[in-house]
Amino acid sequence: MMKSSTYETHTLSNGLRVICLPADSPVVYCGYALAAGTRHERSGEEGLAHFVEHTTFKGTQRRRASQISAGLERVGGDLNAFTQKETTTYYAALLKEHLPKAVDLLTDIVFHSTYPDDELEREKEVVCDEIESYNDSPAELIFDDFENLIFAGHPLGHSILGTAESVRRFSPTDAQRFVGERYRPENAVFFAYGDIRFSRLVRLLERQFEKYPLSSKNANFIDKTPAIEVLSTAAGTTITRERGTHQAHVMMGCHAYDVHHALRIPLYLLNNILGGPGMSSRLNVALRERRGLVYTVDSSMVCYGDAGMWAIYFGCDPSDVQRCLKQVRRELERLMEKPLSEALLRAAKRQLKGQIGVGCDNHEQFALDFGRGFLHHSGENSIETLCRKVDEVTAEQLLSVARELFDDRRLTTLIYK
C-alpha cells in the first residue's frame, strides 16, 4: 500500500537540489518546483507569479513556443505547470527512455525563457478570460475572499490569478525581474519518480547547467519572502456579501498551524473526522445524509511555512443558511466537549492512513507532493513517517485542537447570498 521511502538526494554546485524516488514503473514523473508563488509578489503586481508561469512556455533562447508545446507530445509525453501561494511547479510525464528530453526541455523553459513582448500581450487575454471564468464561480471565488480575510491583506491571501487590471499592466520587464529574483537553481528542486538511475539523472542535470552557465549573482541569493505579521481582524465576526447567487455559499474558519507546528498532524486527523472526503465525515452525515440541506460540505486545512488556515465550506438554499450553521456549530461542540473514545480514535486513524495509501497510488500527484515538500522543508517526505505521526496522535491532542480552533471568538464566517 505504501511507497518505499528510499529517496536519493544530491545538491549540484549551483545549489540546485535533486530528489529521486526510484520505482518499478515505465513512466517517469519529473520536474522543477520553485519557491516562487503568490506570496513573493510585490504590492500592485498580484497575479504575476501565475502570469510568469503561463508565459514561460512562450519561447526560449533555443525554442519557439510551438517547439515547446510539441517537445514531449511527439513522444507521447505531457508537459504542464501550476502556481500556488508559495510554489510554482513545471513537470512532465513520459516513458523512461525519454527522460533526457524532459530534463532538457524543462531546464530550458525554467531557466532560459525570453518572455517576448508579443507573446505576453496575447497571453494577457488568455489569463484575463481565466480570471473572468473564475469570477463567475462563487463556489471557488469565496475561498480567495475568505483567505484574504484570514490573512489580513498579506500576499498569502491574494488570489493566485490576480485581477484583469493587474495582469494587463504586466510587461516583459516585470516578468524578467520576477524570474531573476525567484527562478534560480538554489531556489529550486528537481524531483523525479520512476525507473531511473539516480547517477544518470544527476549527470543529465550537470550537463544542462554546463551548457547554460548562470549568473554568479545566484550565489548571493537572499529570500525576501514577506513574513506573516498581521493576522485576521475579522475573528468572531460574520460577513455577508450580496452576490445575487441562486445558492448561498458559506465559509467558516480561522488562522491555524504552520507546517512545522507540533499540532499540525492532530489537526490533519481532526479535519478528516469532521469534513474529510469520506461520506461518513461528521459534517456530511449531519447536513446531507440526515437532513438533505446541502449537496456538498467539507472542511480543509492549508499549512504554509509560517502560517496556516482551517475552514469549512458548504453551499445551500439561502433560506437554510442559519439552520446549516446551527448544525455545524453542534458538530464542532461535540468535538470540543470530550475526548474521542479509543475505538473511535483507532477507526479515524485507520481511515486516514488508508486514504493516504490510496492517494499515493496517484503517481503523478505523489511525485508533485514530495518535490514540493523537499523544496520547502528539505526533508524526505516519507509516507511511513507520516503514518507513524498519525498513529501517535492522542485523543487529548484532538480535544485541545478543537477547543483552540473551534472557539466562536476565533472563527470568521463569510456568506455569499
Coordinates of C-alpha atoms in Angstrom, one line a residue:
M1 CA 0.0 0.0 0.0
M2 CA 2.7 2.5 0.9
K3 CA 5.6 3.6 -1.3
S4 CA 9.1 3.0 -0.3
S5 CA 10.8 6.0 1.4
T6 CA 14.3 5.2 -0.1
Y7 CA 14.8 8.6 -1.6
E8 CA 18.1 9.6 -3.2
T9 CA 19.2 13.2 -3.0
H10 CA 22.1 15.4 -4.2
T11 CA 22.9 19.1 -4.4
L12 CA 24.6 20.5 -7.6
S13 CA 27.4 23.0 -7.3
N14 CA 24.9 25.8 -8.3
G15 CA 22.7 25.0 -5.4
L16 CA 20.0 23.0 -7.2
R17 CA 18.7 20.2 -5.0
V18 CA 17.8 16.9 -6.7
I19 CA 15.5 14.3 -5.2
C20 CA 14.5 11.0 -6.8
L21 CA 12.4 8.1 -5.6
P22 CA 13.1 5.0 -7.8
A23 CA 10.0 2.9 -8.7
D24 CA 9.3 0.0 -10.9
S25 CA 7.4 1.9 -13.5
P26 CA 7.9 2.6 -17.2
V27 CA 6.6 6.1 -16.7
V28 CA 8.7 8.9 -15.2
Y29 CA 7.2 11.9 -13.5
C30 CA 9.7 14.7 -13.0
G31 CA 10.0 18.5 -12.9
Y32 CA 11.2 21.6 -11.2
A33 CA 9.5 23.0 -8.0
L34 CA 10.5 26.6 -7.3
A35 CA 9.8 28.8 -4.3
A36 CA 8.1 31.4 -6.5
G37 CA 4.4 31.9 -5.7
T38 CA 1.8 34.5 -4.8
R39 CA 3.4 35.4 -1.5
H40 CA 6.6 36.6 -3.4
E41 CA 4.8 39.2 -5.4
R42 CA 5.1 42.9 -4.7
S43 CA 2.2 45.2 -3.9
G44 CA 0.3 46.0 -7.1
E45 CA 1.6 43.0 -9.0
E46 CA -0.9 40.4 -7.8
G47 CA -1.1 37.5 -10.3
L48 CA 2.5 38.0 -11.6
A49 CA 3.7 34.5 -10.5
H50 CA 0.8 32.9 -12.3
F51 CA 1.3 35.1 -15.4
V52 CA 5.0 34.2 -15.5
E53 CA 4.1 30.5 -15.3
H54 CA 1.9 30.9 -18.4
T55 CA 4.4 32.9 -20.4
T56 CA 7.4 30.7 -19.5
F57 CA 6.1 28.4 -22.3
K58 CA 6.2 31.2 -24.9
G59 CA 9.8 30.9 -26.1
T60 CA 13.4 30.4 -25.0
Q61 CA 16.8 31.1 -26.5
R62 CA 16.6 27.8 -28.3
R63 CA 12.9 27.1 -28.8
R64 CA 9.8 28.8 -30.2
A65 CA 6.5 28.4 -28.4
S66 CA 5.3 25.8 -30.9
Q67 CA 8.5 23.7 -30.3
I68 CA 8.0 23.8 -26.5
S69 CA 4.3 22.7 -26.8
A70 CA 5.3 19.8 -29.1
G71 CA 8.5 18.9 -27.5
L72 CA 7.2 16.0 -25.4
E73 CA 4.0 15.4 -27.2
R74 CA 5.8 13.9 -30.1
V75 CA 7.0 11.0 -27.9
G76 CA 3.6 10.7 -26.1
G77 CA 4.6 12.7 -23.0
D78 CA 2.8 15.5 -21.2
L79 CA 4.2 18.9 -20.1
N80 CA 2.4 21.1 -17.6
A81 CA 2.7 23.7 -14.8
F82 CA 0.8 25.3 -12.0
T83 CA 1.2 28.1 -9.5
Q84 CA 0.4 28.1 -5.8
K85 CA 0.8 30.5 -2.9
E86 CA 4.4 29.5 -2.2
T87 CA 5.4 27.4 -5.2
T88 CA 5.4 27.2 -9.0
T89 CA 5.9 23.8 -10.5
Y90 CA 6.8 22.7 -14.0
Y91 CA 6.6 19.0 -14.6
A92 CA 6.5 16.2 -17.2
A93 CA 5.2 12.7 -17.5
L94 CA 6.7 10.4 -20.2
L95 CA 8.2 7.0 -20.8
K96 CA 11.5 6.5 -19.0
E97 CA 13.6 6.2 -22.2
H98 CA 12.7 9.8 -23.0
L99 CA 14.0 11.3 -19.6
P100 CA 16.8 13.2 -21.3
K101 CA 14.2 15.1 -23.5
A102 CA 12.3 16.1 -20.4
V103 CA 15.3 17.3 -18.5
D104 CA 16.5 19.3 -21.4
L105 CA 13.1 20.9 -22.1
L106 CA 12.2 21.6 -18.5
T107 CA 15.6 23.2 -17.8
D108 CA 15.3 25.3 -21.0
I109 CA 11.9 26.8 -20.2
V110 CA 12.5 27.3 -16.5
F111 CA 15.9 29.0 -16.7
H112 CA 16.1 30.3 -20.3
S113 CA 12.7 31.6 -21.3
T114 CA 12.8 35.0 -23.0
Y115 CA 9.3 36.4 -22.3
P116 CA 8.8 38.1 -25.7
D117 CA 6.5 41.1 -25.7
D118 CA 4.2 39.9 -28.5
E119 CA 3.6 36.6 -26.8
L120 CA 3.0 38.2 -23.4
E121 CA 0.4 40.5 -24.9
R122 CA -1.5 37.6 -26.4
E123 CA -1.3 35.6 -23.2
K124 CA -2.7 38.5 -21.1
E125 CA -6.2 38.0 -22.7
V126 CA -6.0 34.3 -22.1
V127 CA -5.3 34.9 -18.4
C128 CA -8.0 37.6 -18.2
D129 CA -10.5 35.1 -19.6
E130 CA -9.5 32.6 -16.9
I131 CA -10.0 35.3 -14.3
E132 CA -13.5 36.2 -15.5
S133 CA -14.4 32.5 -15.7
Y134 CA -13.3 32.2 -12.1
N135 CA -15.2 35.3 -11.0
D136 CA -18.4 33.6 -12.4
S137 CA -17.9 30.7 -10.0
P138 CA -18.8 31.8 -6.4
A139 CA -18.1 28.4 -5.0
E140 CA -14.4 29.0 -6.0
L141 CA -14.3 32.7 -5.5
I142 CA -15.4 32.6 -1.9
F143 CA -12.2 30.6 -1.0
D144 CA -10.0 33.5 -2.1
D145 CA -12.2 36.1 -0.5
F146 CA -12.1 34.1 2.8
E147 CA -8.4 33.6 2.7
N148 CA -7.8 37.3 2.2
L149 CA -9.9 37.9 5.4
I150 CA -7.9 35.4 7.4
F151 CA -4.5 36.7 6.3
A152 CA -5.5 40.4 6.5
G153 CA -4.2 41.5 3.2
H154 CA -0.9 39.7 3.3
P155 CA 0.1 38.2 -0.1
L156 CA -0.8 34.7 1.1
G157 CA -4.4 35.9 1.0
H158 CA -4.3 37.2 -2.6
S159 CA -5.8 35.4 -5.5
I160 CA -3.3 33.4 -7.4
L161 CA -4.8 34.7 -10.7
G162 CA -4.7 38.4 -9.7
T163 CA -7.1 40.8 -11.4
A164 CA -7.6 41.7 -15.0
E165 CA -6.3 45.2 -14.3
S166 CA -3.1 44.0 -12.7
V167 CA -2.5 41.4 -15.4
R168 CA -2.9 43.9 -18.2
R169 CA -0.2 46.1 -16.6
F170 CA 2.5 43.4 -16.7
S171 CA 5.4 44.0 -19.0
P172 CA 8.4 41.8 -20.1
T173 CA 10.4 43.7 -17.6
D174 CA 8.1 42.7 -14.8
A175 CA 8.3 39.0 -15.8
Q176 CA 12.1 39.1 -16.2
R177 CA 12.6 40.8 -12.9
F178 CA 10.4 38.2 -11.1
V179 CA 12.2 35.4 -12.8
G180 CA 15.6 36.9 -12.0
E181 CA 14.6 37.0 -8.3
R182 CA 12.9 33.7 -7.9
Y183 CA 13.8 31.3 -10.8
R184 CA 17.2 30.4 -9.5
P185 CA 18.8 26.9 -9.0
E186 CA 19.3 27.4 -5.3
N187 CA 15.7 28.4 -5.0
A188 CA 14.5 25.2 -6.8
V189 CA 14.3 21.4 -6.6
F190 CA 14.4 18.9 -9.4
F191 CA 12.2 15.9 -8.5
A192 CA 11.8 12.6 -10.2
Y193 CA 9.8 9.4 -9.7
G194 CA 10.1 6.2 -11.8
D195 CA 12.6 3.6 -13.0
I196 CA 15.6 6.0 -13.0
R197 CA 19.3 5.6 -12.2
F198 CA 20.0 8.5 -9.9
S199 CA 23.6 8.9 -11.1
R200 CA 22.4 9.3 -14.7
L201 CA 19.8 11.9 -13.6
V202 CA 22.4 13.9 -11.8
R203 CA 24.8 13.8 -14.8
L204 CA 22.0 14.9 -17.1
L205 CA 21.3 17.9 -14.9
E206 CA 25.0 18.8 -14.5
R207 CA 25.4 18.8 -18.3
Q208 CA 22.4 21.2 -18.6
F209 CA 24.0 23.7 -16.4
E210 CA 27.4 23.4 -18.1
K211 CA 25.6 24.3 -21.3
Y212 CA 23.9 27.3 -19.8
P213 CA 26.1 28.8 -17.1
L214 CA 24.1 31.0 -14.8
S215 CA 25.0 34.4 -13.4
S216 CA 27.3 34.5 -10.4
K217 CA 24.7 36.6 -8.6
N218 CA 22.9 33.3 -7.8
A219 CA 25.5 32.6 -5.2
N220 CA 24.3 35.6 -3.2
F221 CA 20.5 34.9 -3.3
I222 CA 18.6 36.4 -0.4
D223 CA 15.0 35.3 0.1
K224 CA 12.8 38.4 0.5
T225 CA 9.6 36.4 1.2
P226 CA 7.2 38.7 3.2
A227 CA 6.6 37.3 6.6
I228 CA 3.2 36.9 8.3
E229 CA 2.9 39.7 10.8
V230 CA -0.7 40.7 10.9
L231 CA -3.5 38.2 11.2
S232 CA -7.2 38.4 10.7
T233 CA -9.1 41.3 12.3
A234 CA -12.3 39.5 11.4
A235 CA -12.2 36.8 14.0
G236 CA -15.5 36.3 15.7
T237 CA -17.4 38.1 13.0
T238 CA -19.9 37.2 10.3
I239 CA -19.6 39.0 6.9
T240 CA -22.4 38.7 4.3
R241 CA -21.8 39.7 0.7
E242 CA -24.8 40.1 -1.6
R243 CA -23.9 38.5 -4.9
G244 CA -27.3 37.5 -6.2
T245 CA -26.4 33.8 -6.4
H246 CA -29.1 31.1 -6.7
Q247 CA -27.4 29.2 -3.9
A248 CA -25.8 30.6 -0.8
H249 CA -22.1 29.8 -0.3
V250 CA -20.7 29.8 3.2
M251 CA -17.2 29.5 4.7
M252 CA -16.3 29.4 8.4
G253 CA -12.7 29.1 9.8
C254 CA -9.7 30.7 11.2
H255 CA -5.9 31.1 11.2
A256 CA -4.4 27.7 12.1
Y257 CA -1.0 26.0 12.2
D258 CA 2.0 26.3 10.0
V259 CA 3.7 23.2 8.6
H260 CA 6.2 22.9 11.4
H261 CA 3.7 23.2 14.3
A262 CA 3.5 20.3 16.7
L263 CA -0.3 20.2 16.4
R264 CA -0.4 20.1 12.6
I265 CA -0.9 16.3 12.4
P266 CA -3.6 16.3 15.1
L267 CA -5.4 19.0 13.1
Y268 CA -5.0 16.8 10.0
L269 CA -6.7 13.9 11.7
L270 CA -9.4 16.1 13.3
N271 CA -10.1 17.8 10.0
N272 CA -10.6 14.4 8.3
I273 CA -13.0 13.3 11.0
L274 CA -15.0 16.5 10.7
G275 CA -15.2 17.1 7.0
G276 CA -12.8 14.9 5.1
P277 CA -13.6 13.3 1.7
G278 CA -15.5 10.3 3.0
M279 CA -19.3 10.2 3.0
S280 CA -19.1 9.3 6.7
S281 CA -17.5 12.6 7.8
R282 CA -19.4 14.2 10.6
L283 CA -20.4 17.3 8.6
N284 CA -21.6 15.3 5.6
V285 CA -23.7 13.0 7.8
A286 CA -25.2 15.9 9.8
L287 CA -26.0 18.2 6.9
R288 CA -26.5 16.0 3.9
E289 CA -27.3 12.4 4.8
R290 CA -29.6 13.1 7.8
R291 CA -31.2 16.4 6.7
G292 CA -30.7 16.9 3.0
L293 CA -29.6 20.5 3.5
V294 CA -26.6 20.6 1.2
Y295 CA -25.1 18.9 -1.8
T296 CA -21.6 19.3 -0.6
V297 CA -19.9 20.2 2.6
D298 CA -16.3 19.8 3.6
S299 CA -13.5 21.1 5.8
S300 CA -10.0 21.8 4.7
M301 CA -6.6 22.9 6.1
V302 CA -3.6 24.5 4.4
C303 CA -0.2 24.8 6.0
Y304 CA 2.4 27.3 4.8
G305 CA 5.9 27.8 6.1
D306 CA 4.9 30.4 8.7
A307 CA 1.1 30.3 8.8
G308 CA -1.9 28.1 8.2
M309 CA -5.7 28.1 7.8
W310 CA -8.5 25.8 8.6
A311 CA -12.0 26.2 7.2
I312 CA -15.4 24.7 6.5
Y313 CA -17.3 25.3 3.2
F314 CA -20.9 24.4 2.2
G315 CA -23.5 25.5 -0.3
C316 CA -27.2 25.5 0.5
D317 CA -30.5 27.2 -0.2
P318 CA -30.3 30.8 1.1
S319 CA -33.2 30.0 3.5
D320 CA -31.3 27.2 5.1
V321 CA -28.1 29.1 6.0
Q322 CA -28.8 29.6 9.6
R323 CA -30.1 26.0 10.0
C324 CA -26.9 24.7 8.5
L325 CA -24.7 27.0 10.6
K326 CA -26.5 25.7 13.7
Q327 CA -25.7 22.0 12.7
V328 CA -22.1 22.9 12.0
R329 CA -21.8 24.5 15.4
R330 CA -23.3 21.4 17.0
E331 CA -20.7 19.2 15.4
L332 CA -17.9 21.5 16.4
E333 CA -19.1 21.5 20.0
R334 CA -19.3 17.7 20.1
L335 CA -15.6 17.6 19.3
M336 CA -14.9 20.3 22.0
E337 CA -16.8 18.6 24.8
K338 CA -14.9 15.4 25.5
P339 CA -12.1 13.2 24.0
L340 CA -12.8 10.6 21.4
S341 CA -13.2 7.1 22.7
E342 CA -10.3 4.7 22.0
A343 CA -12.4 2.8 19.4
L344 CA -13.4 6.0 17.5
L345 CA -9.8 7.2 17.6
R346 CA -8.5 3.9 16.2
A347 CA -11.1 4.0 13.4
A348 CA -10.3 7.6 12.5
K349 CA -6.6 6.8 12.2
R350 CA -7.2 3.7 10.2
Q351 CA -9.4 5.6 7.8
L352 CA -6.9 8.5 7.3
K353 CA -3.9 6.1 6.8
G354 CA -6.0 4.2 4.2
Q355 CA -6.7 7.4 2.4
I356 CA -3.0 8.3 2.4
G357 CA -2.2 5.0 0.9
V358 CA -4.8 5.2 -1.8
G359 CA -3.7 8.8 -2.6
C360 CA -0.1 7.6 -3.1
D361 CA -1.3 5.4 -5.9
N362 CA -1.7 8.5 -8.0
H363 CA 1.9 8.5 -9.1
E364 CA 1.9 12.0 -10.6
Q365 CA 0.4 13.7 -7.6
F366 CA 2.7 11.7 -5.3
A367 CA 5.8 13.0 -7.2
L368 CA 4.5 16.6 -7.1
D369 CA 3.9 16.4 -3.4
F370 CA 7.3 15.0 -2.4
G371 CA 9.0 17.5 -4.7
R372 CA 7.2 20.4 -3.1
G373 CA 7.8 19.0 0.3
F374 CA 11.6 18.7 -0.3
L375 CA 11.7 22.3 -1.7
H376 CA 10.2 23.9 1.4
H377 CA 11.2 21.6 4.2
S378 CA 14.5 20.0 3.0
G379 CA 13.2 16.6 4.3
E380 CA 12.3 13.4 2.6
N381 CA 8.6 13.2 2.5
S382 CA 8.3 9.7 4.0
I383 CA 4.8 8.2 3.9
E384 CA 5.8 5.8 6.7
T385 CA 6.8 8.7 8.9
L386 CA 3.5 10.5 8.2
C387 CA 1.5 7.4 9.1
R388 CA 3.6 6.9 12.3
K389 CA 2.8 10.5 13.3
V390 CA -0.9 9.9 12.7
D391 CA -0.6 6.8 15.0
E392 CA 1.0 9.0 17.7
V393 CA -1.9 11.4 17.9
T394 CA -3.8 11.2 21.2
A395 CA -7.5 12.0 22.0
E396 CA -6.3 14.7 24.3
Q397 CA -4.5 16.4 21.5
L398 CA -7.6 16.4 19.3
L399 CA -9.6 17.8 22.1
S400 CA -7.0 20.6 22.7
V401 CA -7.0 21.5 19.0
A402 CA -10.8 21.5 18.8
R403 CA -11.1 23.8 21.9
E404 CA -8.5 26.2 20.5
L405 CA -9.6 26.5 16.9
F406 CA -13.4 25.9 17.1
D407 CA -14.0 28.7 19.7
D408 CA -16.6 31.1 18.3
R409 CA -14.5 34.0 19.3
R410 CA -11.8 32.8 16.9
L411 CA -14.0 32.0 13.9
T412 CA -14.7 34.2 10.9
T413 CA -17.8 33.4 8.8
L414 CA -18.3 34.6 5.2
I415 CA -21.6 34.2 3.4
Y416 CA -22.4 34.8 -0.3
K417 CA -26.1 35.3 -1.0

